[in-house]
Amino acid sequence: GGVKNDGHFIGRVKGYEQVRYMTDDASAYSLANVVDPVCNPDAGRTPAGVPDDSSTLYCNSTTLVTGGSALNYLWADEVNLSPTFHASLGNLAYIRARDNPF
């Protein structure tokens, strides 16, 4: 207990703000689409007996929207962000850990 939140022990990464930055300046992140999901919801239906919230597990190169790439879309499906966002967030966490005086 008792960890003082003064930036010496905790590094905060703001995912919501990163989504906004990526949406506002899509070309800086090499994003072609920041609105639509890259996973085709009809082609990537979750198999019977599998919970609907795991639909992105069945999103693959054969279930992407026509001309889509998981690398140039912000959204994987209606709820989950793409690998490009996660890579960007990971990079922010790395920079925060590297630059903060922990």
PDB file of N, CA and C in Angstrom:
ATOM      1  N   GLY A   1       0.816  -1.176   0.000  1.00  0.00           N
ATOM      2  CA  GLY A   1       0.000   0.000   0.000  1.00  0.00           C
ATOM      3  C   GLY A   1       0.863   1.244   0.000  1.00  0.00           C
ATOM      4  N   GLY A   2       0.243   2.361   0.050  1.00  0.00           N
ATOM      5  CA  GLY A   2       0.903   3.631   0.253  1.00  0.00           C
ATOM      6  C   GLY A   2       1.844   4.098  -0.845  1.00  0.00           C
ATOM      7  N   VAL A   3       1.692   3.630  -2.069  1.00  0.00           N
ATOM      8  CA  VAL A   3       2.553   4.110  -3.146  1.00  0.00           C
ATOM      9  C   VAL A   3       2.080   5.499  -3.540  1.00  0.00           C
ATOM     10  N   LYS A   4       2.987   6.446  -3.475  1.00  0.00           N
ATOM     11  CA  LYS A   4       2.672   7.819  -3.835  1.00  0.00           C
ATOM     12  C   LYS A   4       2.648   7.946  -5.360  1.00  0.00           C
ATOM     13  N   ASN A   5       1.560   8.440  -5.899  1.00  0.00           N
ATOM     14  CA  ASN A   5       1.406   8.579  -7.343  1.00  0.00           C
ATOM     15  C   ASN A   5       2.037   9.895  -7.796  1.00  0.00           C
ATOM     16  N   ASP A   6       3.367   9.926  -7.808  1.00  0.00           N
ATOM     17  CA  ASP A   6       4.079  11.134  -8.228  1.00  0.00           C
ATOM     18  C   ASP A   6       4.865  10.925  -9.521  1.00  0.00           C
ATOM     19  N   GLY A   7       4.608   9.805 -10.218  1.00  0.00           N
ATOM     20  CA  GLY A   7       5.299   9.540 -11.474  1.00  0.00           C
ATOM     21  C   GLY A   7       6.585   8.758 -11.315  1.00  0.00           C
ATOM     22  N   HIS A   8       7.010   8.508 -10.083  1.00  0.00           N
ATOM     23  CA  HIS A   8       8.253   7.764  -9.871  1.00  0.00           C
ATOM     24  C   HIS A   8       8.034   6.256  -9.859  1.00  0.00           C
ATOM     25  N   PHE A   9       6.811   5.809  -9.623  1.00  0.00           N
ATOM     26  CA  PHE A   9       6.524   4.387  -9.553  1.00  0.00           C
ATOM     27  C   PHE A   9       5.439   3.935 -10.527  1.00  0.00           C
ATOM     28  N   ILE A  10       4.679   4.887 -11.009  1.00  0.00           N
ATOM     29  CA  ILE A  10       3.559   4.572 -11.881  1.00  0.00           C
ATOM     30  C   ILE A  10       3.672   5.406 -13.151  1.00  0.00           C
ATOM     31  N   GLY A  11       3.594   4.758 -14.289  1.00  0.00           N
ATOM     32  CA  GLY A  11       3.594   5.472 -15.562  1.00  0.00           C
ATOM     33  C   GLY A  11       2.234   5.309 -16.219  1.00  0.00           C
ATOM     34  N   ARG A  12       1.584   6.396 -16.534  1.00  0.00           N
ATOM     35  CA  ARG A  12       0.241   6.347 -17.109  1.00  0.00           C
ATOM     36  C   ARG A  12       0.312   6.500 -18.622  1.00  0.00           C
ATOM     37  N   VAL A  13      -0.396   5.622 -19.313  1.00  0.00           N
ATOM     38  CA  VAL A  13      -0.500   5.682 -20.765  1.00  0.00           C
ATOM     39  C   VAL A  13      -1.978   5.887 -21.083  1.00  0.00           C
ATOM     40  N   LYS A  14      -2.278   6.910 -21.853  1.00  0.00           N
ATOM     41  CA  LYS A  14      -3.669   7.293 -22.107  1.00  0.00           C
ATOM     42  C   LYS A  14      -4.151   6.722 -23.441  1.00  0.00           C
ATOM     43  N   GLY A  15      -4.796   5.571 -23.370  1.00  0.00           N
ATOM     44  CA  GLY A  15      -5.291   4.906 -24.568  1.00  0.00           C
ATOM     45  C   GLY A  15      -6.384   5.673 -25.271  1.00  0.00           C
ATOM     46  N   TYR A  16      -7.287   6.281 -24.502  1.00  0.00           N
ATOM     47  CA  TYR A  16      -8.377   7.043 -25.110  1.00  0.00           C
ATOM     48  C   TYR A  16      -7.821   8.200 -25.938  1.00  0.00           C
ATOM     49  N   GLU A  17      -6.849   8.906 -25.375  1.00  0.00           N
ATOM     50  CA  GLU A  17      -6.245  10.014 -26.114  1.00  0.00           C
ATOM     51  C   GLU A  17      -5.533   9.521 -27.363  1.00  0.00           C
ATOM     52  N   GLN A  18      -4.918   8.356 -27.293  1.00  0.00           N
ATOM     53  CA  GLN A  18      -4.235   7.811 -28.466  1.00  0.00           C
ATOM     54  C   GLN A  18      -5.230   7.493 -29.574  1.00  0.00           C
ATOM     55  N   VAL A  19      -6.406   6.987 -29.217  1.00  0.00           N
ATOM     56  CA  VAL A  19      -7.453   6.749 -30.221  1.00  0.00           C
ATOM     57  C   VAL A  19      -7.823   8.075 -30.883  1.00  0.00           C
ATOM     58  N   ARG A  20      -7.968   9.120 -30.087  1.00  0.00           N
ATOM     59  CA  ARG A  20      -8.304  10.435 -30.643  1.00  0.00           C
ATOM     60  C   ARG A  20      -7.211  10.941 -31.575  1.00  0.00           C
ATOM     61  N   TYR A  21      -5.949  10.819 -31.157  1.00  0.00           N
ATOM     62  CA  TYR A  21      -4.842  11.269 -32.013  1.00  0.00           C
ATOM     63  C   TYR A  21      -4.836  10.508 -33.329  1.00  0.00           C
ATOM     64  N   MET A  22      -5.017   9.212 -33.243  1.00  0.00           N
ATOM     65  CA  MET A  22      -4.989   8.381 -34.450  1.00  0.00           C
ATOM     66  C   MET A  22      -6.174   8.680 -35.360  1.00  0.00           C
ATOM     67  N   THR A  23      -7.299   9.021 -34.770  1.00  0.00           N
ATOM     68  CA  THR A  23      -8.479   9.379 -35.559  1.00  0.00           C
ATOM     69  C   THR A  23      -8.300  10.746 -36.215  1.00  0.00           C
ATOM     70  N   ASP A  24      -7.758  11.691 -35.469  1.00  0.00           N
ATOM     71  CA  ASP A  24      -7.594  13.052 -35.984  1.00  0.00           C
ATOM     72  C   ASP A  24      -6.503  13.172 -37.036  1.00  0.00           C
ATOM     73  N   ASP A  25      -5.471  12.326 -36.957  1.00  0.00           N
ATOM     74  CA  ASP A  25      -4.352  12.417 -37.901  1.00  0.00           C
ATOM     75  C   ASP A  25      -4.008  11.025 -38.422  1.00  0.00           C
ATOM     76  N   ALA A  26      -4.967  10.422 -39.086  1.00  0.00           N
ATOM     77  CA  ALA A  26      -4.840   9.039 -39.549  1.00  0.00           C
ATOM     78  C   ALA A  26      -3.610   8.824 -40.422  1.00  0.00           C
ATOM     79  N   SER A  27      -3.299   9.766 -41.290  1.00  0.00           N
ATOM     80  CA  SER A  27      -2.171   9.578 -42.204  1.00  0.00           C
ATOM     81  C   SER A  27      -0.835   9.491 -41.463  1.00  0.00           C
ATOM     82  N   ALA A  28      -0.716  10.151 -40.328  1.00  0.00           N
ATOM     83  CA  ALA A  28       0.527  10.076 -39.549  1.00  0.00           C
ATOM     84  C   ALA A  28       0.768   8.669 -39.009  1.00  0.00           C
ATOM     85  N   TYR A  29      -0.306   7.894 -38.890  1.00  0.00           N
ATOM     86  CA  TYR A  29      -0.213   6.525 -38.393  1.00  0.00           C
ATOM     87  C   TYR A  29      -0.403   5.506 -39.517  1.00  0.00           C
ATOM     88  N   SER A  30      -0.399   5.971 -40.752  1.00  0.00           N
ATOM     89  CA  SER A  30      -0.585   5.129 -41.947  1.00  0.00           C
ATOM     90  C   SER A  30      -1.916   4.380 -41.914  1.00  0.00           C
ATOM     91  N   LEU A  31      -2.943   5.052 -41.408  1.00  0.00           N
ATOM     92  CA  LEU A  31      -4.269   4.451 -41.342  1.00  0.00           C
ATOM     93  C   LEU A  31      -5.120   4.918 -42.518  1.00  0.00           C
ATOM     94  N   ALA A  32      -5.737   3.979 -43.196  1.00  0.00           N
ATOM     95  CA  ALA A  32      -6.620   4.296 -44.311  1.00  0.00           C
ATOM     96  C   ALA A  32      -8.054   4.474 -43.840  1.00  0.00           C
ATOM     97  N   ASN A  33      -8.406   3.869 -42.694  1.00  0.00           N
ATOM     98  CA  ASN A  33      -9.778   3.908 -42.226  1.00  0.00           C
ATOM     99  C   ASN A  33      -9.791   3.919 -40.700  1.00  0.00           C
ATOM    100  N   VAL A  34     -10.424   4.938 -40.127  1.00  0.00           N
ATOM    101  CA  VAL A  34     -10.499   5.039 -38.664  1.00  0.00           C
ATOM    102  C   VAL A  34     -11.937   4.922 -38.163  1.00  0.00           C
ATOM    103  N   VAL A  35     -12.851   4.530 -39.049  1.00  0.00           N
ATOM    104  CA  VAL A  35     -14.270   4.448 -38.699  1.00  0.00           C
ATOM    105  C   VAL A  35     -14.779   3.012 -38.752  1.00  0.00           C
ATOM    106  N   ASP A  36     -14.543   2.337 -39.856  1.00  0.00           N
ATOM    107  CA  ASP A  36     -15.102   1.011 -40.084  1.00  0.00           C
ATOM    108  C   ASP A  36     -14.198  -0.092 -39.550  1.00  0.00           C
ATOM    109  N   PRO A  37     -14.781  -1.231 -39.158  1.00  0.00           N
ATOM    110  CA  PRO A  37     -13.965  -2.375 -38.736  1.00  0.00           C
ATOM    111  C   PRO A  37     -13.349  -3.092 -39.937  1.00  0.00           C
ATOM    112  N   VAL A  38     -12.153  -3.612 -39.758  1.00  0.00           N
ATOM    113  CA  VAL A  38     -11.483  -4.340 -40.836  1.00  0.00           C
ATOM    114  C   VAL A  38     -11.999  -5.769 -40.967  1.00  0.00           C
ATOM    115  N   CYS A  39     -12.554  -6.316 -39.898  1.00  0.00           N
ATOM    116  CA  CYS A  39     -13.102  -7.669 -39.947  1.00  0.00           C
ATOM    117  C   CYS A  39     -14.514  -7.620 -40.507  1.00  0.00           C
ATOM    118  N   ASN A  40     -14.750  -8.350 -41.559  1.00  0.00           N
ATOM    119  CA  ASN A  40     -16.067  -8.417 -42.177  1.00  0.00           C
ATOM    120  C   ASN A  40     -16.988  -9.170 -41.227  1.00  0.00           C
ATOM    121  N   PRO A  41     -18.003  -8.508 -40.680  1.00  0.00           N
ATOM    122  CA  PRO A  41     -18.841  -9.172 -39.677  1.00  0.00           C
ATOM    123  C   PRO A  41     -19.607 -10.373 -40.214  1.00  0.00           C
ATOM    124  N   ASP A  42     -19.880 -10.415 -41.517  1.00  0.00           N
ATOM    125  CA  ASP A  42     -20.598 -11.552 -42.074  1.00  0.00           C
ATOM    126  C   ASP A  42     -19.674 -12.724 -42.366  1.00  0.00           C
ATOM    127  N   ALA A  43     -18.486 -12.435 -42.878  1.00  0.00           N
ATOM    128  CA  ALA A  43     -17.544 -13.504 -43.220  1.00  0.00           C
ATOM    129  C   ALA A  43     -16.886 -14.098 -41.986  1.00  0.00           C
ATOM    130  N   GLY A  44     -16.797 -13.335 -40.924  1.00  0.00           N
ATOM    131  CA  GLY A  44     -16.092 -13.797 -39.740  1.00  0.00           C
ATOM    132  C   GLY A  44     -16.997 -14.207 -38.612  1.00  0.00           C
ATOM    133  N   ARG A  45     -18.164 -14.742 -38.926  1.00  0.00           N
ATOM    134  CA  ARG A  45     -19.103 -15.160 -37.881  1.00  0.00           C
ATOM    135  C   ARG A  45     -18.460 -16.148 -36.923  1.00  0.00           C
ATOM    136  N   THR A  46     -18.805 -15.983 -35.668  1.00  0.00           N
ATOM    137  CA  THR A  46     -18.294 -16.874 -34.634  1.00  0.00           C
ATOM    138  C   THR A  46     -18.934 -18.249 -34.803  1.00  0.00           C
ATOM    139  N   PRO A  47     -18.157 -19.317 -34.754  1.00  0.00           N
ATOM    140  CA  PRO A  47     -18.722 -20.667 -34.884  1.00  0.00           C
ATOM    141  C   PRO A  47     -19.750 -20.960 -33.793  1.00  0.00           C
ATOM    142  N   ALA A  48     -20.668 -21.851 -34.073  1.00  0.00           N
ATOM    143  CA  ALA A  48     -21.704 -22.232 -33.114  1.00  0.00           C
ATOM    144  C   ALA A  48     -21.072 -22.718 -31.814  1.00  0.00           C
ATOM    145  N   GLY A  49     -21.659 -22.317 -30.710  1.00  0.00           N
ATOM    146  CA  GLY A  49     -21.188 -22.759 -29.405  1.00  0.00           C
ATOM    147  C   GLY A  49     -20.081 -21.900 -28.813  1.00  0.00           C
ATOM    148  N   VAL A  50     -19.604 -20.906 -29.560  1.00  0.00           N
ATOM    149  CA  VAL A  50     -18.543 -20.023 -29.071  1.00  0.00           C
ATOM    150  C   VAL A  50     -19.196 -18.683 -28.720  1.00  0.00           C
ATOM    151  N   PRO A  51     -18.864 -18.096 -27.571  1.00  0.00           N
ATOM    152  CA  PRO A  51     -19.473 -16.819 -27.195  1.00  0.00           C
ATOM    153  C   PRO A  51     -19.251 -15.752 -28.270  1.00  0.00           C
ATOM    154  N   ASP A  52     -20.276 -14.939 -28.509  1.00  0.00           N
ATOM    155  CA  ASP A  52     -20.199 -13.894 -29.530  1.00  0.00           C
ATOM    156  C   ASP A  52     -19.071 -12.906 -29.285  1.00  0.00           C
ATOM    157  N   ASP A  53     -18.699 -12.676 -28.014  1.00  0.00           N
ATOM    158  CA  ASP A  53     -17.676 -11.675 -27.742  1.00  0.00           C
ATOM    159  C   ASP A  53     -16.265 -12.131 -28.133  1.00  0.00           C
ATOM    160  N   SER A  54     -16.132 -13.318 -28.679  1.00  0.00           N
ATOM    161  CA  SER A  54     -14.820 -13.784 -29.126  1.00  0.00           C
ATOM    162  C   SER A  54     -14.715 -13.764 -30.653  1.00  0.00           C
ATOM    163  N   SER A  55     -15.582 -13.002 -31.319  1.00  0.00           N
ATOM    164  CA  SER A  55     -15.633 -13.000 -32.780  1.00  0.00           C
ATOM    165  C   SER A  55     -14.315 -12.585 -33.414  1.00  0.00           C
ATOM    166  N   THR A  56     -13.540 -11.712 -32.760  1.00  0.00           N
ATOM    167  CA  THR A  56     -12.276 -11.293 -33.368  1.00  0.00           C
ATOM    168  C   THR A  56     -11.259 -12.426 -33.419  1.00  0.00           C
ATOM    169  N   LEU A  57     -11.477 -13.482 -32.643  1.00  0.00           N
ATOM    170  CA  LEU A  57     -10.579 -14.632 -32.732  1.00  0.00           C
ATOM    171  C   LEU A  57     -10.673 -15.283 -34.107  1.00  0.00           C
ATOM    172  N   TYR A  58     -11.808 -15.061 -34.779  1.00  0.00           N
ATOM    173  CA  TYR A  58     -12.033 -15.687 -36.073  1.00  0.00           C
ATOM    174  C   TYR A  58     -11.880 -14.687 -37.216  1.00  0.00           C
ATOM    175  N   CYS A  59     -11.279 -13.567 -36.914  1.00  0.00           N
ATOM    176  CA  CYS A  59     -10.959 -12.580 -37.940  1.00  0.00           C
ATOM    177  C   CYS A  59      -9.560 -12.913 -38.440  1.00  0.00           C
ATOM    178  N   ASN A  60      -9.464 -13.198 -39.721  1.00  0.00           N
ATOM    179  CA  ASN A  60      -8.161 -13.542 -40.282  1.00  0.00           C
ATOM    180  C   ASN A  60      -8.087 -13.009 -41.709  1.00  0.00           C
ATOM    181  N   SER A  61      -7.037 -13.350 -42.411  1.00  0.00           N
ATOM    182  CA  SER A  61      -6.832 -12.794 -43.750  1.00  0.00           C
ATOM    183  C   SER A  61      -7.964 -13.144 -44.717  1.00  0.00           C
ATOM    184  N   THR A  62      -8.712 -14.193 -44.444  1.00  0.00           N
ATOM    185  CA  THR A  62      -9.820 -14.552 -45.339  1.00  0.00           C
ATOM    186  C   THR A  62     -11.141 -13.896 -44.942  1.00  0.00           C
ATOM    187  N   THR A  63     -11.192 -13.254 -43.774  1.00  0.00           N
ATOM    188  CA  THR A  63     -12.435 -12.629 -43.324  1.00  0.00           C
ATOM    189  C   THR A  63     -12.340 -11.107 -43.241  1.00  0.00           C
ATOM    190  N   LEU A  64     -11.298 -10.524 -43.805  1.00  0.00           N
ATOM    191  CA  LEU A  64     -11.165  -9.073 -43.804  1.00  0.00           C
ATOM    192  C   LEU A  64     -12.082  -8.464 -44.856  1.00  0.00           C
ATOM    193  N   VAL A  65     -12.445  -7.206 -44.662  1.00  0.00           N
ATOM    194  CA  VAL A  65     -13.229  -6.513 -45.680  1.00  0.00           C
ATOM    195  C   VAL A  65     -12.393  -6.420 -46.949  1.00  0.00           C
ATOM    196  N   THR A  66     -13.033  -6.306 -48.074  1.00  0.00           N
ATOM    197  CA  THR A  66     -12.328  -6.229 -49.351  1.00  0.00           C
ATOM    198  C   THR A  66     -11.347  -5.069 -49.342  1.00  0.00           C
ATOM    199  N   GLY A  67     -10.107  -5.371 -49.645  1.00  0.00           N
ATOM    200  CA  GLY A  67      -9.065  -4.350 -49.682  1.00  0.00           C
ATOM    201  C   GLY A  67      -8.552  -3.925 -48.323  1.00  0.00           C
ATOM    202  N   GLY A  68      -9.048  -4.547 -47.247  1.00  0.00           N
ATOM    203  CA  GLY A  68      -8.651  -4.156 -45.900  1.00  0.00           C
ATOM    204  C   GLY A  68      -7.389  -4.854 -45.428  1.00  0.00           C
ATOM    205  N   SER A  69      -6.692  -4.175 -44.555  1.00  0.00           N
ATOM    206  CA  SER A  69      -5.515  -4.736 -43.897  1.00  0.00           C
ATOM    207  C   SER A  69      -5.597  -4.354 -42.431  1.00  0.00           C
ATOM    208  N   ALA A  70      -5.318  -5.288 -41.553  1.00  0.00           N
ATOM    209  CA  ALA A  70      -5.351  -4.999 -40.117  1.00  0.00           C
ATOM    210  C   ALA A  70      -4.323  -3.936 -39.751  1.00  0.00           C
ATOM    211  N   LEU A  71      -3.383  -3.664 -40.651  1.00  0.00           N
ATOM    212  CA  LEU A  71      -2.349  -2.670 -40.378  1.00  0.00           C
ATOM    213  C   LEU A  71      -2.774  -1.249 -40.725  1.00  0.00           C
ATOM    214  N   ASN A  72      -3.817  -1.094 -41.554  1.00  0.00           N
ATOM    215  CA  ASN A  72      -4.197   0.273 -41.892  1.00  0.00           C
ATOM    216  C   ASN A  72      -5.629   0.625 -41.472  1.00  0.00           C
ATOM    217  N   TYR A  73      -6.199  -0.146 -40.579  1.00  0.00           N
ATOM    218  CA  TYR A  73      -7.496   0.162 -39.986  1.00  0.00           C
ATOM    219  C   TYR A  73      -7.299   0.372 -38.489  1.00  0.00           C
ATOM    220  N   LEU A  74      -8.069   1.279 -37.907  1.00  0.00           N
ATOM    221  CA  LEU A  74      -7.994   1.515 -36.464  1.00  0.00           C
ATOM    222  C   LEU A  74      -8.785   0.460 -35.684  1.00  0.00           C
ATOM    223  N   TRP A  75      -9.903   0.011 -36.256  1.00  0.00           N
ATOM    224  CA  TRP A  75     -10.786  -0.923 -35.557  1.00  0.00           C
ATOM    225  C   TRP A  75     -10.726  -2.320 -36.161  1.00  0.00           C
ATOM    226  N   ALA A  76     -10.622  -3.328 -35.309  1.00  0.00           N
ATOM    227  CA  ALA A  76     -10.676  -4.718 -35.760  1.00  0.00           C
ATOM    228  C   ALA A  76     -12.128  -5.115 -35.991  1.00  0.00           C
ATOM    229  N   ASP A  77     -12.985  -4.811 -35.017  1.00  0.00           N
ATOM    230  CA  ASP A  77     -14.426  -5.037 -35.157  1.00  0.00           C
ATOM    231  C   ASP A  77     -15.143  -3.863 -34.500  1.00  0.00           C
ATOM    232  N   GLU A  78     -16.403  -4.007 -34.189  1.00  0.00           N
ATOM    233  CA  GLU A  78     -17.165  -2.887 -33.645  1.00  0.00           C
ATOM    234  C   GLU A  78     -16.715  -2.476 -32.237  1.00  0.00           C
ATOM    235  N   VAL A  79     -15.968  -3.320 -31.561  1.00  0.00           N
ATOM    236  CA  VAL A  79     -15.584  -3.060 -30.174  1.00  0.00           C
ATOM    237  C   VAL A  79     -14.067  -3.040 -29.973  1.00  0.00           C
ATOM    238  N   ASN A  80     -13.357  -3.907 -30.668  1.00  0.00           N
ATOM    239  CA  ASN A  80     -11.926  -4.111 -30.445  1.00  0.00           C
ATOM    240  C   ASN A  80     -11.071  -3.311 -31.418  1.00  0.00           C
ATOM    241  N   LEU A  81      -9.991  -2.763 -30.882  1.00  0.00           N
ATOM    242  CA  LEU A  81      -9.060  -1.992 -31.698  1.00  0.00           C
ATOM    243  C   LEU A  81      -8.090  -2.917 -32.430  1.00  0.00           C
ATOM    244  N   SER A  82      -7.513  -2.418 -33.495  1.00  0.00           N
ATOM    245  CA  SER A  82      -6.654  -3.208 -34.377  1.00  0.00           C
ATOM    246  C   SER A  82      -5.246  -3.394 -33.808  1.00  0.00           C
ATOM    247  N   PRO A  83      -4.476  -4.282 -34.415  1.00  0.00           N
ATOM    248  CA  PRO A  83      -3.082  -4.455 -34.006  1.00  0.00           C
ATOM    249  C   PRO A  83      -2.262  -3.171 -34.127  1.00  0.00           C
ATOM    250  N   THR A  84      -2.599  -2.315 -35.072  1.00  0.00           N
ATOM    251  CA  THR A  84      -1.875  -1.051 -35.225  1.00  0.00           C
ATOM    252  C   THR A  84      -2.056  -0.179 -33.991  1.00  0.00           C
ATOM    253  N   PHE A  85      -3.270  -0.119 -33.467  1.00  0.00           N
ATOM    254  CA  PHE A  85      -3.483   0.644 -32.234  1.00  0.00           C
ATOM    255  C   PHE A  85      -2.694   0.037 -31.082  1.00  0.00           C
ATOM    256  N   HIS A  86      -2.751  -1.268 -30.948  1.00  0.00           N
ATOM    257  CA  HIS A  86      -2.054  -1.921 -29.829  1.00  0.00           C
ATOM    258  C   HIS A  86      -0.542  -1.713 -29.917  1.00  0.00           C
ATOM    259  N   ALA A  87      -0.004  -1.727 -31.119  1.00  0.00           N
ATOM    260  CA  ALA A  87       1.430  -1.459 -31.290  1.00  0.00           C
ATOM    261  C   ALA A  87       1.756  -0.023 -30.885  1.00  0.00           C
ATOM    262  N   SER A  88       0.880   0.897 -31.247  1.00  0.00           N
ATOM    263  CA  SER A  88       1.071   2.299 -30.889  1.00  0.00           C
ATOM    264  C   SER A  88       0.999   2.496 -29.375  1.00  0.00           C
ATOM    265  N   LEU A  89       0.043   1.852 -28.733  1.00  0.00           N
ATOM    266  CA  LEU A  89      -0.089   1.947 -27.281  1.00  0.00           C
ATOM    267  C   LEU A  89       1.121   1.326 -26.581  1.00  0.00           C
ATOM    268  N   GLY A  90       1.589   0.200 -27.097  1.00  0.00           N
ATOM    269  CA  GLY A  90       2.790  -0.421 -26.538  1.00  0.00           C
ATOM    270  C   GLY A  90       4.001   0.480 -26.668  1.00  0.00           C
ATOM    271  N   ASN A  91       4.103   1.170 -27.795  1.00  0.00           N
ATOM    272  CA  ASN A  91       5.207   2.108 -27.998  1.00  0.00           C
ATOM    273  C   ASN A  91       5.135   3.259 -26.992  1.00  0.00           C
ATOM    274  N   LEU A  92       3.929   3.751 -26.736  1.00  0.00           N
ATOM    275  CA  LEU A  92       3.774   4.806 -25.731  1.00  0.00           C
ATOM    276  C   LEU A  92       4.198   4.321 -24.343  1.00  0.00           C
ATOM    277  N   ALA A  93       3.829   3.094 -23.999  1.00  0.00           N
ATOM    278  CA  ALA A  93       4.211   2.533 -22.703  1.00  0.00           C
ATOM    279  C   ALA A  93       5.733   2.397 -22.612  1.00  0.00           C
ATOM    280  N   TYR A  94       6.358   1.967 -23.689  1.00  0.00           N
ATOM    281  CA  TYR A  94       7.827   1.849 -23.708  1.00  0.00           C
ATOM    282  C   TYR A  94       8.484   3.215 -23.495  1.00  0.00           C
ATOM    283  N   ILE A  95       8.000   4.214 -24.211  1.00  0.00           N
ATOM    284  CA  ILE A  95       8.567   5.563 -24.082  1.00  0.00           C
ATOM    285  C   ILE A  95       8.375   6.093 -22.672  1.00  0.00           C
ATOM    286  N   ARG A  96       7.192   5.846 -22.115  1.00  0.00           N
ATOM    287  CA  ARG A  96       6.930   6.310 -20.741  1.00  0.00           C
ATOM    288  C   ARG A  96       7.886   5.623 -19.754  1.00  0.00           C
ATOM    289  N   ALA A  97       8.068   4.334 -19.883  1.00  0.00           N
ATOM    290  CA  ALA A  97       8.967   3.604 -18.979  1.00  0.00           C
ATOM    291  C   ALA A  97      10.419   4.036 -19.164  1.00  0.00           C
ATOM    292  N   ARG A  98      10.803   4.294 -20.400  1.00  0.00           N
ATOM    293  CA  ARG A  98      12.188   4.702 -20.696  1.00  0.00           C
ATOM    294  C   ARG A  98      12.478   6.107 -20.188  1.00  0.00           C
ATOM    295  N   ASP A  99      11.515   7.021 -20.340  1.00  0.00           N
ATOM    296  CA  ASP A  99      11.764   8.420 -20.048  1.00  0.00           C
ATOM    297  C   ASP A  99      11.417   8.858 -18.625  1.00  0.00           C
ATOM    298  N   ASN A 100      10.562   8.082 -17.944  1.00  0.00           N
ATOM    299  CA  ASN A 100      10.229   8.470 -16.562  1.00  0.00           C
ATOM    300  C   ASN A 100      11.347   8.091 -15.609  1.00  0.00           C
ATOM    301  N   PRO A 101      11.534   8.901 -14.598  1.00  0.00           N
ATOM    302  CA  PRO A 101      12.595   8.590 -13.608  1.00  0.00           C
ATOM    303  C   PRO A 101      12.107   7.622 -12.540  1.00  0.00           C
ATOM    304  N   PHE A 102      11.813   6.390 -12.944  1.00  0.00           N
ATOM    305  CA  PHE A 102      11.306   5.407 -11.991  1.00  0.00           C
ATOM    306  C   PHE A 102      12.338   5.087 -10.940  1.00  0.00           C
TER     307      PHE A 102
END
